mmCIF file of C-alpha atoms in Angstrom:
data_model
loop_
_atom_site.group_PDB
_atom_site.id
_atom_site.type_symbol
_atom_site.label_atom_id
_atom_site.label_comp_id
_atom_site.label_asym_id
_atom_site.label_seq_id
_atom_site.Cartn_x
_atom_site.Cartn_y
_atom_site.Cartn_z
ATOM 1 C CA MET A 9 38.619 30.296 -73.638
ATOM 2 C CA LYS A 10 39.143 28.553 -70.296
ATOM 3 C CA ILE A 11 38.056 24.997 -69.495
ATOM 4 C CA LEU A 12 37.928 23.383 -66.057
ATOM 5 C CA PHE A 13 38.197 19.591 -66.106
ATOM 6 C CA LEU A 14 36.668 17.728 -63.157
ATOM 7 C CA VAL A 15 37.979 14.158 -63.162
ATOM 8 C CA PRO A 16 37.873 11.279 -60.644
ATOM 9 C CA TYR A 17 41.563 10.434 -60.265
ATOM 10 C CA PRO A 18 45.102 11.798 -60.506
ATOM 11 C CA SER A 19 47.289 10.872 -63.484
ATOM 12 C CA GLU A 20 47.782 7.376 -62.052
ATOM 13 C CA GLY A 21 44.131 6.646 -62.877
ATOM 14 C CA ALA A 22 44.072 5.301 -66.421
ATOM 15 C CA SER A 23 40.618 6.561 -67.329
ATOM 16 C CA ASN A 24 41.107 10.321 -67.113
ATOM 17 C CA ARG A 25 44.729 10.019 -68.260
ATOM 18 C CA ILE A 26 43.381 8.459 -71.458
ATOM 19 C CA ARG A 27 40.167 10.423 -71.879
ATOM 20 C CA VAL A 28 41.383 13.866 -70.766
ATOM 21 C CA GLU A 29 45.059 14.436 -70.051
ATOM 22 C CA GLN A 30 46.357 13.205 -73.406
ATOM 23 C CA PHE A 31 44.320 15.883 -75.194
ATOM 24 C CA ILE A 32 45.354 18.814 -73.001
ATOM 25 C CA PRO A 33 48.440 19.750 -75.110
ATOM 26 C CA TYR A 34 46.244 19.911 -78.221
ATOM 27 C CA LEU A 35 43.760 22.214 -76.478
ATOM 28 C CA ASN A 36 46.604 24.404 -75.236
ATOM 29 C CA SER A 37 48.022 24.599 -78.778
ATOM 30 C CA ALA A 38 44.614 25.854 -79.917
ATOM 31 C CA GLY A 39 44.857 28.724 -77.413
ATOM 32 C CA ILE A 40 42.573 27.137 -74.806
ATOM 33 C CA VAL A 41 43.519 27.514 -71.138
ATOM 34 C CA THR A 42 42.917 24.336 -69.142
ATOM 35 C CA ARG A 43 43.006 23.173 -65.552
ATOM 36 C CA VAL A 44 42.505 19.571 -64.449
ATOM 37 C CA ARG A 45 41.081 18.997 -60.973
ATOM 38 C CA PRO A 46 40.956 15.354 -59.806
ATOM 39 C CA PHE A 47 38.713 14.384 -56.893
ATOM 40 C CA VAL A 48 41.117 11.731 -55.574
ATOM 41 C CA ASN A 49 44.597 13.111 -54.913
ATOM 42 C CA LYS A 50 47.790 11.070 -55.257
ATOM 43 C CA LYS A 51 48.011 10.159 -51.547
ATOM 44 C CA PHE A 52 44.408 8.956 -51.503
ATOM 45 C CA TYR A 53 44.942 6.962 -54.699
ATOM 46 C CA GLU A 54 47.822 5.051 -53.082
ATOM 47 C CA VAL A 55 45.425 3.433 -50.581
ATOM 48 C CA LEU A 56 42.107 3.625 -52.420
ATOM 49 C CA TYR A 57 42.137 0.084 -53.832
ATOM 50 C CA LEU A 58 44.033 -1.550 -51.005
ATOM 51 C CA PRO A 59 42.169 -3.679 -48.444
ATOM 52 C CA LYS A 60 41.426 -1.996 -45.101
ATOM 53 C CA HIS A 61 43.281 1.336 -44.436
ATOM 54 C CA TYR A 62 39.869 2.636 -43.341
ATOM 55 C CA MET A 63 41.038 5.637 -41.309
ATOM 56 C CA LYS A 64 43.337 6.841 -44.086
ATOM 57 C CA LYS A 65 40.539 6.469 -46.609
ATOM 58 C CA ILE A 66 38.110 8.432 -44.406
ATOM 59 C CA PHE A 67 40.679 11.210 -43.867
ATOM 60 C CA TRP A 68 41.581 11.576 -47.519
ATOM 61 C CA PHE A 69 37.973 11.288 -48.664
ATOM 62 C CA SER A 70 36.991 14.134 -46.331
ATOM 63 C CA LEU A 71 39.841 16.347 -47.526
ATOM 64 C CA CYS A 72 39.083 15.600 -51.180
ATOM 65 C CA THR A 73 35.407 16.402 -50.604
ATOM 66 C CA PHE A 74 36.367 19.815 -49.211
ATOM 67 C CA ASN A 75 38.581 20.483 -52.221
ATOM 68 C CA ARG A 76 35.807 19.477 -54.606
ATOM 69 C CA ILE A 77 33.465 21.969 -52.949
ATOM 70 C CA LEU A 78 36.116 24.640 -53.559
ATOM 71 C CA ASP A 79 36.071 23.638 -57.220
ATOM 72 C CA ILE A 80 32.534 25.013 -57.443
ATOM 73 C CA ALA A 81 33.919 28.458 -56.586
ATOM 74 C CA ARG A 82 36.845 27.955 -58.989
ATOM 75 C CA ALA A 83 34.372 27.184 -61.786
ATOM 76 C CA ILE A 84 33.225 30.830 -61.848
ATOM 77 C CA LYS A 85 36.412 31.773 -63.710
ATOM 78 C CA TYR A 86 35.933 29.184 -66.482
ATOM 79 C CA ASP A 87 33.923 29.238 -69.693
ATOM 80 C CA VAL A 88 33.279 25.488 -69.926
ATOM 81 C CA ILE A 89 33.145 22.688 -67.351
ATOM 82 C CA PHE A 90 34.275 19.293 -68.608
ATOM 83 C CA ILE A 91 33.186 16.406 -66.381
ATOM 84 C CA HIS A 92 34.714 12.985 -66.892
ATOM 85 C CA ARG A 93 32.511 10.227 -65.429
ATOM 86 C CA GLU A 94 31.370 12.194 -62.342
ATOM 87 C CA ALA A 95 32.325 15.210 -60.260
ATOM 88 C CA TYR A 96 31.756 13.439 -56.938
ATOM 89 C CA PRO A 97 31.649 9.674 -56.279
ATOM 90 C CA LEU A 98 28.786 9.445 -53.782
ATOM 91 C CA GLY A 99 25.140 10.440 -53.897
ATOM 92 C CA GLY A 100 23.366 12.178 -56.737
ATOM 93 C CA ALA A 101 24.496 14.741 -59.287
ATOM 94 C CA ILE A 102 24.628 17.561 -56.746
ATOM 95 C CA ILE A 103 27.791 19.320 -57.902
ATOM 96 C CA GLU A 104 26.840 18.923 -61.563
ATOM 97 C CA SER A 105 23.432 20.457 -60.782
ATOM 98 C CA ILE A 106 25.023 23.456 -59.066
ATOM 99 C CA LEU A 107 27.326 24.050 -62.030
ATOM 100 C CA HIS A 108 24.356 23.732 -64.367
ATOM 101 C CA MET A 109 22.381 26.293 -62.347
ATOM 102 C CA MET A 110 25.370 28.649 -62.579
ATOM 103 C CA GLY A 111 24.798 28.631 -66.322
ATOM 104 C CA LYS A 112 28.076 26.938 -67.164
ATOM 105 C CA PRO A 113 28.085 24.898 -70.391
ATOM 106 C CA ILE A 114 28.914 21.298 -69.474
ATOM 107 C CA VAL A 115 30.747 18.684 -71.511
ATOM 108 C CA TYR A 116 30.240 15.180 -70.152
ATOM 109 C CA ASP A 117 32.518 12.264 -71.041
ATOM 110 C CA PHE A 118 32.175 8.606 -70.029
ATOM 111 C CA ASP A 119 33.929 5.413 -71.078
ATOM 112 C CA ASP A 120 32.209 2.671 -69.066
ATOM 113 C CA ALA A 121 28.661 1.552 -68.329
ATOM 114 C CA ILE A 122 28.825 3.575 -65.103
ATOM 115 C CA TYR A 123 25.035 3.735 -64.990
ATOM 116 C CA LEU A 124 25.245 0.138 -63.708
ATOM 117 C CA PRO A 125 26.322 -0.779 -60.146
ATOM 118 C CA ASN A 126 29.998 -1.734 -59.968
ATOM 119 C CA THR A 127 32.301 -1.312 -56.962
ATOM 120 C CA SER A 128 35.836 -2.433 -56.144
ATOM 121 C CA GLU A 129 35.880 -5.526 -53.912
ATOM 122 C CA HIS A 130 37.995 -3.572 -51.408
ATOM 123 C CA ASN A 131 35.405 -0.767 -51.158
ATOM 124 C CA VAL A 132 32.116 -2.677 -51.196
ATOM 125 C CA TYR A 133 30.986 -0.920 -48.031
ATOM 126 C CA ILE A 134 30.380 2.299 -49.984
ATOM 127 C CA GLU A 135 28.290 0.661 -52.715
ATOM 128 C CA ARG A 136 24.987 1.645 -51.114
ATOM 129 C CA LEU A 137 26.136 5.276 -51.017
ATOM 130 C CA LYS A 138 26.758 5.407 -54.755
ATOM 131 C CA ASN A 139 24.067 6.350 -57.231
ATOM 132 C CA PRO A 140 24.758 5.000 -60.745
ATOM 133 C CA ARG A 141 21.467 6.432 -62.025
ATOM 134 C CA LYS A 142 22.855 9.954 -61.696
ATOM 135 C CA THR A 143 24.587 9.343 -65.035
ATOM 136 C CA GLU A 144 21.209 9.863 -66.708
ATOM 137 C CA ARG A 145 20.754 13.170 -64.863
ATOM 138 C CA ILE A 146 24.223 14.445 -65.808
ATOM 139 C CA ILE A 147 23.685 13.576 -69.468
ATOM 140 C CA LYS A 148 20.418 15.546 -69.479
ATOM 141 C CA MET A 149 22.214 18.619 -68.097
ATOM 142 C CA ALA A 150 25.184 18.407 -70.456
ATOM 143 C CA ASN A 151 25.461 20.558 -73.568
ATOM 144 C CA LEU A 152 27.684 17.923 -75.174
ATOM 145 C CA VAL A 153 28.177 14.232 -74.383
ATOM 146 C CA ILE A 154 31.249 12.282 -75.486
ATOM 147 C CA ALA A 155 30.942 8.497 -75.307
ATOM 148 C CA GLY A 156 33.756 5.980 -75.613
ATOM 149 C CA ASN A 157 31.901 3.607 -77.964
ATOM 150 C CA GLY A 158 28.662 3.051 -79.850
ATOM 151 C CA TYR A 159 27.033 1.040 -77.051
ATOM 152 C CA LEU A 160 27.463 3.932 -74.618
ATOM 153 C CA LYS A 161 26.382 6.427 -77.280
ATOM 154 C CA LYS A 162 23.107 4.551 -77.750
ATOM 155 C CA TYR A 163 22.452 4.777 -73.996
ATOM 156 C CA ALA A 164 23.251 8.512 -73.898
ATOM 157 C CA GLU A 165 20.995 9.274 -76.854
ATOM 158 C CA HIS A 166 17.977 8.432 -74.706
ATOM 159 C CA TYR A 167 18.712 11.620 -72.749
ATOM 160 C CA SER A 168 20.667 13.919 -75.096
ATOM 161 C CA ALA A 169 20.491 14.973 -78.727
ATOM 162 C CA ASN A 170 24.167 15.941 -78.863
ATOM 163 C CA VAL A 171 26.210 12.757 -78.387
ATOM 164 C CA HIS A 172 29.473 11.956 -80.176
ATOM 165 C CA ILE A 173 31.916 9.055 -80.062
ATOM 166 C CA ILE A 174 35.597 9.539 -79.372
ATOM 167 C CA PRO A 175 37.242 6.164 -78.736
ATOM 168 C CA SER A 176 39.785 5.743 -75.971
ATOM 169 C CA SER A 177 43.039 6.617 -77.708
ATOM 170 C CA VAL A 178 46.708 5.699 -77.374
ATOM 171 C CA ASP A 179 49.632 8.072 -77.624
ATOM 172 C CA THR A 180 51.453 6.126 -80.328
ATOM 173 C CA ALA A 181 54.494 8.391 -80.045
ATOM 174 C CA ARG A 182 55.090 6.905 -76.575
ATOM 175 C CA TYR A 183 53.652 3.404 -76.871
ATOM 176 C CA THR A 184 55.843 1.751 -79.491
ATOM 177 C CA HIS A 185 57.438 -1.546 -80.508
ATOM 178 C CA PRO A 186 60.173 -2.786 -78.172
ATOM 179 C CA VAL A 187 63.719 -1.884 -79.171
ATOM 180 C CA MET A 188 64.958 -5.422 -78.557
ATOM 181 C CA PRO A 189 63.186 -8.590 -79.799
ATOM 182 C CA GLY A 190 61.714 -10.977 -77.258
ATOM 183 C CA SER A 191 63.485 -14.091 -76.051
ATOM 184 C CA ASP A 192 63.452 -17.134 -78.355
ATOM 185 C CA ASP A 193 63.274 -19.694 -75.574
ATOM 186 C CA LYS A 194 60.123 -18.542 -73.777
ATOM 187 C CA VAL A 195 56.747 -16.993 -74.551
ATOM 188 C CA VAL A 196 55.270 -14.396 -72.206
ATOM 189 C CA ILE A 197 51.483 -14.113 -72.208
ATOM 190 C CA GLY A 198 50.762 -10.741 -70.630
ATOM 191 C CA TRP A 199 47.827 -9.053 -68.957
ATOM 192 C CA ILE A 200 47.705 -5.523 -67.551
ATOM 193 C CA GLY A 201 44.924 -4.138 -65.385
ATOM 194 C CA SER A 202 43.799 -3.663 -61.796
ATOM 195 C CA ASP A 203 42.102 -5.601 -59.019
ATOM 196 C CA THR A 204 38.775 -4.402 -60.415
ATOM 197 C CA THR A 205 39.245 -6.416 -63.616
ATOM 198 C CA LYS A 206 41.607 -9.173 -62.397
ATOM 199 C CA ARG A 207 38.592 -11.443 -61.865
ATOM 200 C CA PHE A 208 38.240 -11.598 -65.659
ATOM 201 C CA LEU A 209 41.392 -13.741 -65.766
ATOM 202 C CA ARG A 210 39.254 -16.586 -64.402
ATOM 203 C CA VAL A 211 37.654 -16.735 -67.868
ATOM 204 C CA ILE A 212 40.904 -18.155 -69.286
ATOM 205 C CA LYS A 213 42.240 -19.928 -66.202
ATOM 206 C CA GLU A 214 41.406 -23.392 -67.557
ATOM 207 C CA ALA A 215 42.906 -22.580 -70.966
ATOM 208 C CA LEU A 216 46.134 -21.284 -69.434
ATOM 209 C CA GLU A 217 46.482 -24.337 -67.196
ATOM 210 C CA GLU A 218 46.096 -26.684 -70.151
ATOM 211 C CA LEU A 219 48.595 -24.718 -72.251
ATOM 212 C CA SER A 220 51.158 -24.602 -69.445
ATOM 213 C CA GLY A 221 51.229 -28.406 -69.525
ATOM 214 C CA ARG A 222 52.079 -28.358 -73.232
ATOM 215 C CA TYR A 223 54.552 -25.474 -73.172
ATOM 216 C CA PRO A 224 56.862 -25.522 -70.142
ATOM 217 C CA LYS A 225 58.480 -22.242 -71.234
ATOM 218 C CA MET A 226 55.183 -20.369 -71.347
ATOM 219 C CA PHE A 227 54.952 -17.613 -68.742
ATOM 220 C CA LEU A 228 51.970 -15.565 -67.564
ATOM 221 C CA LYS A 229 52.850 -12.001 -66.567
ATOM 222 C CA VAL A 230 50.191 -10.149 -64.565
ATOM 223 C CA VAL A 231 50.802 -6.420 -64.184
ATOM 224 C CA GLY A 232 48.847 -4.086 -61.924
ATOM 225 C CA ALA A 233 46.790 -6.368 -59.702
ATOM 226 C CA SER A 234 47.296 -8.342 -56.532
ATOM 227 C CA PRO A 235 48.997 -11.729 -57.103
ATOM 228 C CA PHE A 236 47.116 -14.076 -59.417
ATOM 229 C CA ASN A 237 46.848 -17.429 -57.672
ATOM 230 C CA SER A 238 46.565 -20.458 -59.949
ATOM 231 C CA LYS A 239 48.122 -23.832 -60.710
ATOM 232 C CA LEU A 240 50.337 -22.283 -63.364
ATOM 233 C CA PRO A 241 54.033 -23.003 -62.786
ATOM 234 C CA ASN A 242 55.372 -19.805 -64.364
ATOM 235 C CA VAL A 243 53.539 -16.706 -63.136
ATOM 236 C CA ILE A 244 55.162 -13.289 -62.884
ATOM 237 C CA ASN A 245 53.180 -10.864 -60.699
ATOM 238 C CA LYS A 246 54.251 -7.231 -60.912
ATOM 239 C CA ARG A 247 52.858 -4.049 -59.412
ATOM 240 C CA TRP A 248 51.843 -1.391 -61.910
ATOM 241 C CA ALA A 249 53.964 1.756 -62.023
ATOM 242 C CA MET A 250 53.460 4.569 -64.489
ATOM 243 C CA GLU A 251 57.150 4.736 -65.291
ATOM 244 C CA ASP A 252 57.251 0.981 -66.055
ATOM 245 C CA GLU A 253 54.017 0.594 -68.002
ATOM 246 C CA ILE A 254 55.471 0.814 -71.500
ATOM 247 C CA THR A 255 58.406 -1.523 -70.833
ATOM 248 C CA ASP A 256 56.023 -3.983 -69.170
ATOM 249 C CA LEU A 257 53.809 -3.989 -72.262
ATOM 250 C CA GLN A 258 56.824 -4.415 -74.519
ATOM 251 C CA SER A 259 57.890 -7.467 -72.506
ATOM 252 C CA PHE A 260 54.760 -9.357 -73.626
ATOM 253 C CA ASP A 261 54.897 -11.771 -76.571
ATOM 254 C CA ILE A 262 51.085 -12.090 -76.548
ATOM 255 C CA GLY A 263 48.556 -9.835 -74.838
ATOM 256 C CA VAL A 264 45.256 -11.179 -73.510
ATOM 257 C CA MET A 265 41.986 -9.409 -72.732
ATOM 258 C CA PRO A 266 39.523 -11.919 -71.281
ATOM 259 C CA MET A 267 36.132 -10.838 -69.974
ATOM 260 C CA PRO A 268 32.568 -12.150 -69.855
ATOM 261 C CA ASN A 269 30.004 -10.925 -72.350
ATOM 262 C CA ASN A 270 27.468 -8.932 -70.339
ATOM 263 C CA GLU A 271 25.933 -5.482 -70.101
ATOM 264 C CA TRP A 272 28.837 -4.080 -68.068
ATOM 265 C CA THR A 273 31.593 -5.368 -70.370
ATOM 266 C CA ARG A 274 29.742 -4.206 -73.482
ATOM 267 C CA GLY A 275 30.357 -0.701 -72.163
ATOM 268 C CA LYS A 276 34.123 -1.290 -72.113
ATOM 269 C CA CYS A 277 36.174 0.585 -74.704
ATOM 270 C CA GLY A 278 38.828 -2.043 -75.440
ATOM 271 C CA PHE A 279 41.739 0.037 -74.190
ATOM 272 C CA LYS A 280 43.662 -2.954 -72.850
ATOM 273 C CA ALA A 281 43.703 -4.470 -76.345
ATOM 274 C CA LEU A 282 44.663 -1.113 -77.863
ATOM 275 C CA LEU A 283 47.649 -0.816 -75.528
ATOM 276 C CA TYR A 284 48.936 -4.227 -76.585
ATOM 277 C CA MET A 285 48.399 -3.453 -80.248
ATOM 278 C CA SER A 286 50.118 -0.071 -80.044
ATOM 279 C CA CYS A 287 53.268 -1.852 -78.806
ATOM 280 C CA GLY A 288 53.131 -4.376 -81.639
ATOM 281 C CA VAL A 289 51.975 -7.145 -79.302
ATOM 282 C CA PRO A 290 49.484 -9.578 -80.911
ATOM 283 C CA VAL A 291 46.277 -9.735 -78.910
ATOM 284 C CA VAL A 292 43.744 -12.428 -78.102
ATOM 285 C CA ALA A 293 40.601 -10.817 -76.706
ATOM 286 C CA ALA A 294 37.132 -11.865 -75.648
ATOM 287 C CA ASN A 295 34.633 -11.710 -78.478
ATOM 288 C CA ALA A 296 32.520 -9.169 -76.604
ATOM 289 C CA GLY A 297 31.518 -5.542 -76.940
ATOM 290 C CA VAL A 298 33.748 -3.148 -78.846
ATOM 291 C CA ASN A 299 36.532 -5.749 -79.132
ATOM 292 C CA ALA A 300 34.813 -7.125 -82.232
ATOM 293 C CA GLU A 301 35.006 -3.661 -83.837
ATOM 294 C CA ILE A 302 38.678 -3.127 -83.025
ATOM 295 C CA ILE A 303 39.900 -6.632 -83.855
ATOM 296 C CA LYS A 304 39.407 -8.345 -87.185
ATOM 297 C CA ASP A 305 39.734 -11.981 -86.181
ATOM 298 C CA GLY A 306 42.813 -13.594 -87.724
ATOM 299 C CA ASP A 307 44.082 -10.320 -89.202
ATOM 300 C CA ASN A 308 45.154 -7.764 -86.572
ATOM 301 C CA GLY A 309 44.410 -10.053 -83.628
ATOM 302 C CA PHE A 310 42.280 -12.954 -82.470
ATOM 303 C CA LEU A 311 38.841 -13.107 -80.835
ATOM 304 C CA ALA A 312 37.793 -15.956 -78.551
ATOM 305 C CA SER A 313 34.354 -16.876 -77.239
ATOM 306 C CA ASN A 314 35.029 -19.979 -75.142
ATOM 307 C CA THR A 315 37.792 -22.061 -73.579
ATOM 308 C CA ARG A 316 38.423 -24.149 -76.692
ATOM 309 C CA GLU A 317 38.862 -21.001 -78.802
ATOM 310 C CA TRP A 318 41.214 -19.464 -76.248
ATOM 311 C CA ILE A 319 43.338 -22.622 -76.315
ATOM 312 C CA LYS A 320 43.305 -22.830 -80.123
ATOM 313 C CA LYS A 321 44.244 -19.206 -80.776
ATOM 314 C CA LEU A 322 46.832 -18.907 -78.054
ATOM 315 C CA THR A 323 48.397 -22.144 -79.368
ATOM 316 C CA ILE A 324 48.685 -20.674 -82.865
ATOM 317 C CA LEU A 325 50.533 -17.622 -81.561
ATOM 318 C CA ILE A 326 52.734 -19.551 -79.124
ATOM 319 C CA GLU A 327 53.961 -21.795 -81.938
ATOM 320 C CA ASP A 328 54.379 -19.162 -84.657
ATOM 321 C CA LYS A 329 56.750 -16.309 -83.818
ATOM 322 C CA GLU A 330 56.549 -14.855 -87.337
ATOM 323 C CA LEU A 331 52.749 -14.684 -87.146
ATOM 324 C CA ARG A 332 53.081 -12.876 -83.817
ATOM 325 C CA ARG A 333 55.262 -10.272 -85.501
ATOM 326 C CA LYS A 334 52.961 -9.805 -88.509
ATOM 327 C CA MET A 335 49.791 -9.676 -86.431
ATOM 328 C CA GLY A 336 51.440 -7.239 -84.027
ATOM 329 C CA ASP A 337 52.395 -4.966 -86.930
ATOM 330 C CA ARG A 338 48.843 -4.990 -88.285
ATOM 331 C CA GLY A 339 47.491 -4.239 -84.834
ATOM 332 C CA ARG A 340 49.838 -1.275 -84.530
ATOM 333 C CA GLN A 341 48.632 0.043 -87.905
ATOM 334 C CA THR A 342 45.004 -0.206 -86.741
ATOM 335 C CA VAL A 343 45.737 1.875 -83.660
ATOM 336 C CA GLU A 344 47.662 4.504 -85.618
ATOM 337 C CA ARG A 345 44.805 4.875 -88.108
ATOM 338 C CA LEU A 346 41.751 4.840 -85.838
ATOM 339 C CA TYR A 347 42.634 4.813 -82.149
ATOM 340 C CA SER A 348 45.604 7.129 -81.709
ATOM 341 C CA VAL A 349 45.597 10.455 -79.883
ATOM 342 C CA LYS A 350 46.919 12.053 -83.061
ATOM 343 C CA SER A 351 43.982 10.799 -85.139
ATOM 344 C CA ASN A 352 41.283 11.723 -82.585
ATOM 345 C CA ALA A 353 42.620 14.971 -81.083
ATOM 346 C CA PRO A 354 41.240 17.243 -83.863
ATOM 347 C CA LYS A 355 37.688 15.999 -83.233
ATOM 348 C CA PHE A 356 38.104 16.360 -79.470
ATOM 349 C CA VAL A 357 39.328 19.968 -79.781
ATOM 350 C CA ALA A 358 36.613 20.882 -82.303
ATOM 351 C CA LEU A 359 33.788 19.456 -80.188
ATOM 352 C CA VAL A 360 34.894 20.954 -76.885
ATOM 353 C CA SER A 361 35.796 24.380 -78.237
ATOM 354 C CA GLY A 362 32.587 24.429 -80.283
ATOM 355 C CA ILE A 363 30.466 24.191 -77.137
ATOM 356 C CA ALA A 364 31.901 27.389 -75.698
ATOM 357 C CA LYS A 365 31.435 29.209 -79.009
ATOM 358 C CA SER A 366 27.844 28.059 -79.454
ATOM 359 C CA ASP A 367 27.029 28.977 -75.847
ATOM 360 C CA SER A 368 28.443 32.483 -76.289
ATOM 361 C CA LYS A 369 26.323 32.938 -79.433
ATOM 362 C CA GLU A 370 23.186 31.940 -77.528
ATOM 363 C CA VAL A 371 23.987 34.458 -74.780
ATOM 364 C CA SER A 372 24.706 37.295 -77.235
ATOM 365 C CA GLY A 373 21.587 36.421 -79.234
#
């Protein structure tokens, strides 16, 4: 069996690294031949979320479009087409429709409420060229739909009778507790993300400013976004790099996942919290969406719904190092049991390989 994966980004893009690339070794071990074809190449990704660079973006977008068209011809050699999020970022489901007309069984995977408008602030000029409603069309064409959480599954079930949940999963063999304990004389509150989600830090800006007045050795470390400007005295801004991601996570004493509670965030799959937890970092997360399923408040992490709760729960963890350790351990156990690649890979392999087998039976029948 041969499967062609059409994904939006190279390995630097967290979404398809989490939803696709981590499972490739398990598919290969099952005798399945795979090829992953990102739309955005590495050079394009380097400038994609930067302000300006318009000519570079136009050049790389044009080249990547040409390569995606070639992927239609490449698809002839494959038994199954696996599409993560979308095959092409602009317009309708044209490429998906062509593949469907070719008679290729399609597996569709999504991990965000991408049927809603949402564009990076550095690429707002392309928003009118995007078509979020094509998600509905792709789901209707797919033989199998994999959703990242129950909220997304409920949406997909309006258009497909074959929808399954596979949560975003962490490779717990790589993401582990730090070798060395954190410093005793300071507490690092950490956040990892991108410019797309950095605005969510505003949710806890007031809480952090109040806490910084109480705890002069409290630091905020922001990884992966442009500098976070605030009144906080101790802010560490660091660019994200794949080779540094694990050590950055391990440098946190507390991990935070703030976000508003709305239709877009209810589609989120809680991966930021899962990353913290996998590294034994206690998490305080917004009481929104799937976070309330992952985190049992006061046991393997804390949930917060407003500024006072953020202050209260961060205070508890700042002042109690032993609780941080215990809560971090329980968080790690949760990930190992329910949200690890190891625990979810068998279902992923069974679902994807089953589509090709069922399709071949229909053809022979």
